[in-house]
């Protein structure tokens, strides 16, 4: 009885903690992702407007190399400033997926963006494309990515990617996992203590009934089960034993 009761209580407690923990983890992850993507979308709007403003100036220069170079440096400086202020990475790619301009290339592996990603971004109709991962090896770690296609007037379109590291989520999951293990261990300790208390109150009367039955079977017909009161099944068993002993 003690083993079965302990196993049941411990299993229910662990399952309860696991279900609660997993549900909270899913909710927190979704909320965190929504917040990150919303922030990235805002930064993406700002970076797109800034880049478009500078590109409009490039179209008016008719290929003056020095001024074009200065404008490109201007784009890079502004994009880099936006990225640093929002703690994100910003880069532009051409239609082939090659990075043409980046605020920070520390986490870029140099691979071109997959064609299916570019198609999905272009098919968004101006809406931001969201993804969480390494984008088929483009990044060296997991990133939240918000991307959009920018159609340039008088020039080829470009793809804008705004990315934030997913390390914070991984750190949160790691901390959450350790807290869950600690909670599960505490639940087991609590289940053990609770089982000991409840089982003592449950099994002590059974032990007294068992001892009385052994003495009765050994020839001591005067033995009776004492100090078992109440309306439960064990009290009924004790009274039934005493009645049986008296009738015999």
Short mmCIF file of C-alpha atoms in Angstrom, two decimals:
data_model
loop_
_atom_site.label_atom_id
_atom_site.label_comp_id
_atom_site.label_asym_id
_atom_site.label_seq_id
_atom_site.Cartn_x
_atom_site.Cartn_y
_atom_site.Cartn_z
CA UNK A 1 0.00 0.00 0.00
CA UNK A 2 2.79 2.41 0.91
CA UNK A 3 4.68 1.78 -2.34
CA UNK A 4 1.55 2.05 -4.47
CA UNK A 5 0.39 5.21 -2.72
CA UNK A 6 3.82 6.82 -2.97
CA UNK A 7 4.13 5.92 -6.66
CA UNK A 8 0.71 7.37 -7.39
CA UNK A 9 1.29 10.61 -5.49
CA UNK A 10 4.79 11.09 -6.93
CA UNK A 11 3.62 10.37 -10.48
CA UNK A 12 0.70 12.80 -10.22
CA UNK A 13 2.93 15.51 -8.77
CA UNK A 14 5.61 15.09 -11.43
CA UNK A 15 3.03 15.00 -14.23
CA UNK A 16 1.37 18.11 -12.81
CA UNK A 17 4.66 19.98 -12.61
CA UNK A 18 5.62 18.80 -16.11
CA UNK A 19 2.32 19.87 -17.69
CA UNK A 20 2.40 23.23 -15.93
CA UNK A 21 6.06 23.76 -16.80
CA UNK A 22 5.66 22.85 -20.47
CA UNK A 23 2.56 25.01 -20.86
CA UNK A 24 4.32 27.98 -19.26
CA UNK A 25 7.41 27.39 -21.40
CA UNK A 26 5.30 27.41 -24.58
CA UNK A 27 3.42 30.54 -23.51
CA UNK A 28 6.59 32.39 -22.49
CA UNK A 29 8.37 31.37 -25.71
CA UNK A 30 5.48 32.57 -27.86
CA UNK A 31 5.20 35.82 -25.95
CA UNK A 32 8.95 36.37 -26.13
CA UNK A 33 8.97 35.64 -29.87
CA UNK A 34 6.04 38.01 -30.51
CA UNK A 35 7.78 40.78 -28.59
CA UNK A 36 11.05 40.24 -30.44
CA UNK A 37 9.39 40.12 -33.85
CA UNK A 38 7.38 43.27 -33.09
CA UNK A 39 10.59 45.09 -32.15
CA UNK A 40 12.37 43.81 -35.26
CA UNK A 41 9.48 44.96 -37.45
CA UNK A 42 9.72 48.47 -36.03
CA UNK A 43 13.47 48.55 -36.62
CA UNK A 44 12.92 47.18 -40.11
CA UNK A 45 10.52 50.02 -40.95
CA UNK A 46 13.03 52.59 -39.75
CA UNK A 47 15.95 50.99 -41.60
CA UNK A 48 13.91 50.69 -44.81
CA UNK A 49 12.89 54.36 -44.73
CA UNK A 50 16.47 55.43 -44.01
CA UNK A 51 17.91 53.30 -46.81
CA UNK A 52 15.23 54.43 -49.27
CA UNK A 53 16.00 58.07 -48.52
CA UNK A 54 19.69 57.55 -49.23
CA UNK A 55 19.01 55.48 -52.34
CA UNK A 56 16.85 58.26 -53.74
CA UNK A 57 19.88 60.50 -53.44
CA UNK A 58 22.01 57.91 -55.24
CA UNK A 59 19.69 57.91 -58.23
CA UNK A 60 20.20 61.67 -58.62
CA UNK A 61 24.00 61.39 -58.73
CA UNK A 62 24.11 59.60 -62.07
CA UNK A 63 27.02 57.41 -61.10
CA UNK A 64 29.40 59.91 -59.52
CA UNK A 65 31.69 57.41 -57.85
CA UNK A 66 32.91 59.50 -54.96
CA UNK A 67 29.51 60.75 -53.99
CA UNK A 68 27.98 57.30 -54.46
CA UNK A 69 30.65 55.83 -52.20
CA UNK A 70 29.98 58.50 -49.62
CA UNK A 71 26.26 57.77 -49.79
CA UNK A 72 26.85 54.06 -49.32
CA UNK A 73 29.03 54.82 -46.32
CA UNK A 74 26.20 57.00 -45.08
CA UNK A 75 23.77 54.12 -45.39
CA UNK A 76 26.14 51.81 -43.57
CA UNK A 77 26.74 54.28 -40.73
CA UNK A 78 23.03 54.95 -40.27
CA UNK A 79 22.13 51.27 -40.44
CA UNK A 80 24.91 50.45 -37.99
CA UNK A 81 23.65 53.13 -35.61
CA UNK A 82 20.11 51.79 -35.81
CA UNK A 83 21.35 48.26 -35.21
CA UNK A 84 23.45 49.21 -32.20
CA UNK A 85 20.67 51.26 -30.61
CA UNK A 86 18.22 48.34 -30.91
CA UNK A 87 20.82 45.62 -30.24
CA UNK A 88 20.08 43.94 -33.57
CA UNK A 89 21.91 43.06 -36.78
CA UNK A 90 20.80 44.60 -40.07
CA UNK A 91 21.88 43.60 -43.53
CA UNK A 92 20.72 43.91 -47.13
CA UNK A 93 20.98 41.26 -49.82
CA UNK A 94 20.62 41.35 -53.59
CA UNK A 95 18.24 39.18 -55.59
CA UNK A 96 20.71 36.28 -55.47
CA UNK A 97 20.79 36.30 -51.67
CA UNK A 98 24.33 37.66 -51.32
CA UNK A 99 24.88 40.13 -48.50
CA UNK A 100 25.51 43.55 -50.04
CA UNK A 101 25.52 45.73 -46.94
CA UNK A 102 25.60 44.76 -43.26
CA UNK A 103 25.74 46.63 -39.97
CA UNK A 104 27.64 43.74 -38.41
CA UNK A 105 28.84 40.55 -40.06
CA UNK A 106 30.22 38.80 -36.97
CA UNK A 107 27.54 36.10 -37.01
CA UNK A 108 27.21 35.79 -40.80
CA UNK A 109 28.90 32.72 -42.27
CA UNK A 110 29.14 34.17 -45.78
CA UNK A 111 26.58 31.83 -47.30
CA UNK A 112 23.91 33.23 -49.59
CA UNK A 113 20.32 33.34 -48.40
CA UNK A 114 18.31 30.30 -49.57
CA UNK A 115 16.17 30.96 -52.64
CA UNK A 116 13.04 29.69 -50.91
CA UNK A 117 13.52 32.26 -48.14
CA UNK A 118 13.87 35.08 -50.67
CA UNK A 119 10.75 33.86 -52.46
CA UNK A 120 8.82 33.79 -49.20
CA UNK A 121 10.00 37.31 -48.33
CA UNK A 122 9.10 38.65 -51.78
CA UNK A 123 5.69 36.95 -51.67
CA UNK A 124 4.83 38.71 -48.42
CA UNK A 125 3.33 41.66 -50.23
CA UNK A 126 5.03 44.20 -47.99
CA UNK A 127 4.36 42.19 -44.82
CA UNK A 128 7.33 41.15 -42.71
CA UNK A 129 8.61 37.61 -43.00
CA UNK A 130 9.46 35.99 -39.65
CA UNK A 131 11.73 33.06 -38.89
CA UNK A 132 13.61 31.70 -35.90
CA UNK A 133 16.77 29.69 -36.60
CA UNK A 134 20.04 29.65 -38.51
CA UNK A 135 18.41 30.08 -41.94
CA UNK A 136 20.16 27.04 -43.44
CA UNK A 137 23.60 27.99 -42.18
CA UNK A 138 23.55 31.73 -42.93
CA UNK A 139 24.08 32.42 -39.20
CA UNK A 140 26.41 30.68 -36.80
CA UNK A 141 23.71 30.64 -34.09
CA UNK A 142 19.94 30.89 -33.80
CA UNK A 143 18.44 34.30 -34.59
CA UNK A 144 15.04 35.91 -34.67
CA UNK A 145 14.68 37.25 -38.20
CA UNK A 146 12.32 39.84 -39.64
CA UNK A 147 12.72 40.35 -43.38
CA UNK A 148 11.01 42.33 -46.12
CA UNK A 149 11.42 43.07 -49.79
CA UNK A 150 12.13 46.68 -50.75
CA UNK A 151 11.25 47.64 -54.32
CA UNK A 152 13.52 50.47 -55.41
CA UNK A 153 12.25 53.03 -57.88
CA UNK A 154 14.45 52.90 -60.96
CA UNK A 155 16.59 50.07 -59.62
CA UNK A 156 16.54 46.42 -58.60
CA UNK A 157 14.81 45.49 -55.40
CA UNK A 158 16.72 44.45 -52.30
CA UNK A 159 15.97 42.32 -49.28
CA UNK A 160 16.23 43.78 -45.80
CA UNK A 161 16.92 41.47 -42.86
CA UNK A 162 16.77 42.58 -39.22
CA UNK A 163 17.98 39.94 -36.77
CA UNK A 164 18.21 39.53 -33.00
CA UNK A 165 20.12 36.79 -31.23
CA UNK A 166 18.10 33.87 -29.90
CA UNK A 167 20.62 33.25 -27.13
CA UNK A 168 18.34 34.92 -24.59
CA UNK A 169 15.63 32.37 -25.27
CA UNK A 170 18.11 29.50 -25.04
CA UNK A 171 19.38 30.86 -21.72
CA UNK A 172 15.81 31.15 -20.49
CA UNK A 173 15.03 27.56 -21.51
CA UNK A 174 18.18 26.35 -19.73
CA UNK A 175 17.25 28.21 -16.54
CA UNK A 176 13.69 27.00 -16.82
CA UNK A 177 14.88 23.41 -17.17
CA UNK A 178 17.06 23.63 -14.07
CA UNK A 179 14.21 25.21 -12.11
CA UNK A 180 11.89 22.46 -13.29
CA UNK A 181 14.29 19.75 -12.10
CA UNK A 182 14.61 21.50 -8.75
CA UNK A 183 10.82 21.75 -8.47
CA UNK A 184 10.43 18.07 -9.38
CA UNK A 185 12.95 17.06 -6.70
CA UNK A 186 11.15 19.19 -4.11
CA UNK A 187 7.85 17.61 -5.15
CA UNK A 188 9.33 14.15 -4.64
CA UNK A 189 10.60 15.10 -1.19
CA UNK A 190 7.20 16.53 -0.33
CA UNK A 191 5.50 13.39 -1.69
CA UNK A 192 7.79 11.19 0.42
CA UNK A 193 7.05 13.14 3.61
CA UNK A 194 3.32 13.19 2.87
CA UNK A 195 3.30 9.47 2.12
CA UNK A 196 5.08 8.64 5.39
CA UNK A 197 2.55 10.63 7.43
CA UNK A 198 -0.52 9.28 5.65
CA UNK A 199 0.74 5.72 5.47
CA UNK A 200 1.52 5.67 9.19
CA UNK A 201 -2.08 6.58 10.00
CA UNK A 202 -3.32 4.01 7.48
CA UNK A 203 -1.04 1.03 8.08
CA UNK A 204 -0.73 1.12 11.89
CA UNK A 205 -4.34 -0.12 12.36
CA UNK A 206 -3.73 -2.77 9.70
CA UNK A 207 -0.65 -3.94 11.57
CA UNK A 208 -2.67 -4.20 14.80
CA UNK A 209 -5.38 -6.21 13.00
CA UNK A 210 -2.72 -8.49 11.48
CA UNK A 211 -1.05 -9.07 14.86
CA UNK A 212 -4.41 -9.81 16.49
CA UNK A 213 -5.26 -12.29 13.72
CA UNK A 214 -1.91 -14.05 14.19
CA UNK A 215 -2.43 -14.31 17.97
CA UNK A 216 -5.99 -15.52 17.45
CA UNK A 217 -4.75 -18.14 15.01
CA UNK A 218 -2.14 -19.17 17.60
CA UNK A 219 -4.82 -19.98 20.18
CA UNK A 220 -5.24 -16.68 22.06
CA UNK A 221 -9.02 -16.35 21.65
CA UNK A 222 -9.21 -13.39 24.02
CA UNK A 223 -7.32 -11.06 21.73
CA UNK A 224 -9.23 -8.11 20.29
CA UNK A 225 -8.26 -5.18 18.09
CA UNK A 226 -8.16 -2.04 20.24
CA UNK A 227 -7.99 1.69 19.52
CA UNK A 228 -9.40 1.54 15.98
CA UNK A 229 -12.25 3.99 15.79
CA UNK A 230 -14.03 5.80 13.01
CA UNK A 231 -16.32 5.02 10.09
CA UNK A 232 -13.75 4.02 7.48
CA UNK A 233 -13.06 0.63 5.93
CA UNK A 234 -10.21 -0.15 8.36
CA UNK A 235 -12.43 0.57 11.38
CA UNK A 236 -15.11 -1.68 9.82
CA UNK A 237 -12.48 -4.40 9.37
CA UNK A 238 -11.43 -4.12 13.03
CA UNK A 239 -15.04 -4.31 14.25
CA UNK A 240 -15.71 -7.28 11.96
CA UNK A 241 -12.66 -9.08 13.35
CA UNK A 242 -13.75 -8.41 16.93
CA UNK A 243 -17.29 -9.63 16.15
CA UNK A 244 -15.90 -12.76 14.49
CA UNK A 245 -13.62 -13.42 17.48
CA UNK A 246 -16.52 -13.00 19.91
CA UNK A 247 -18.82 -15.33 17.90
CA UNK A 248 -16.10 -17.97 17.63
#
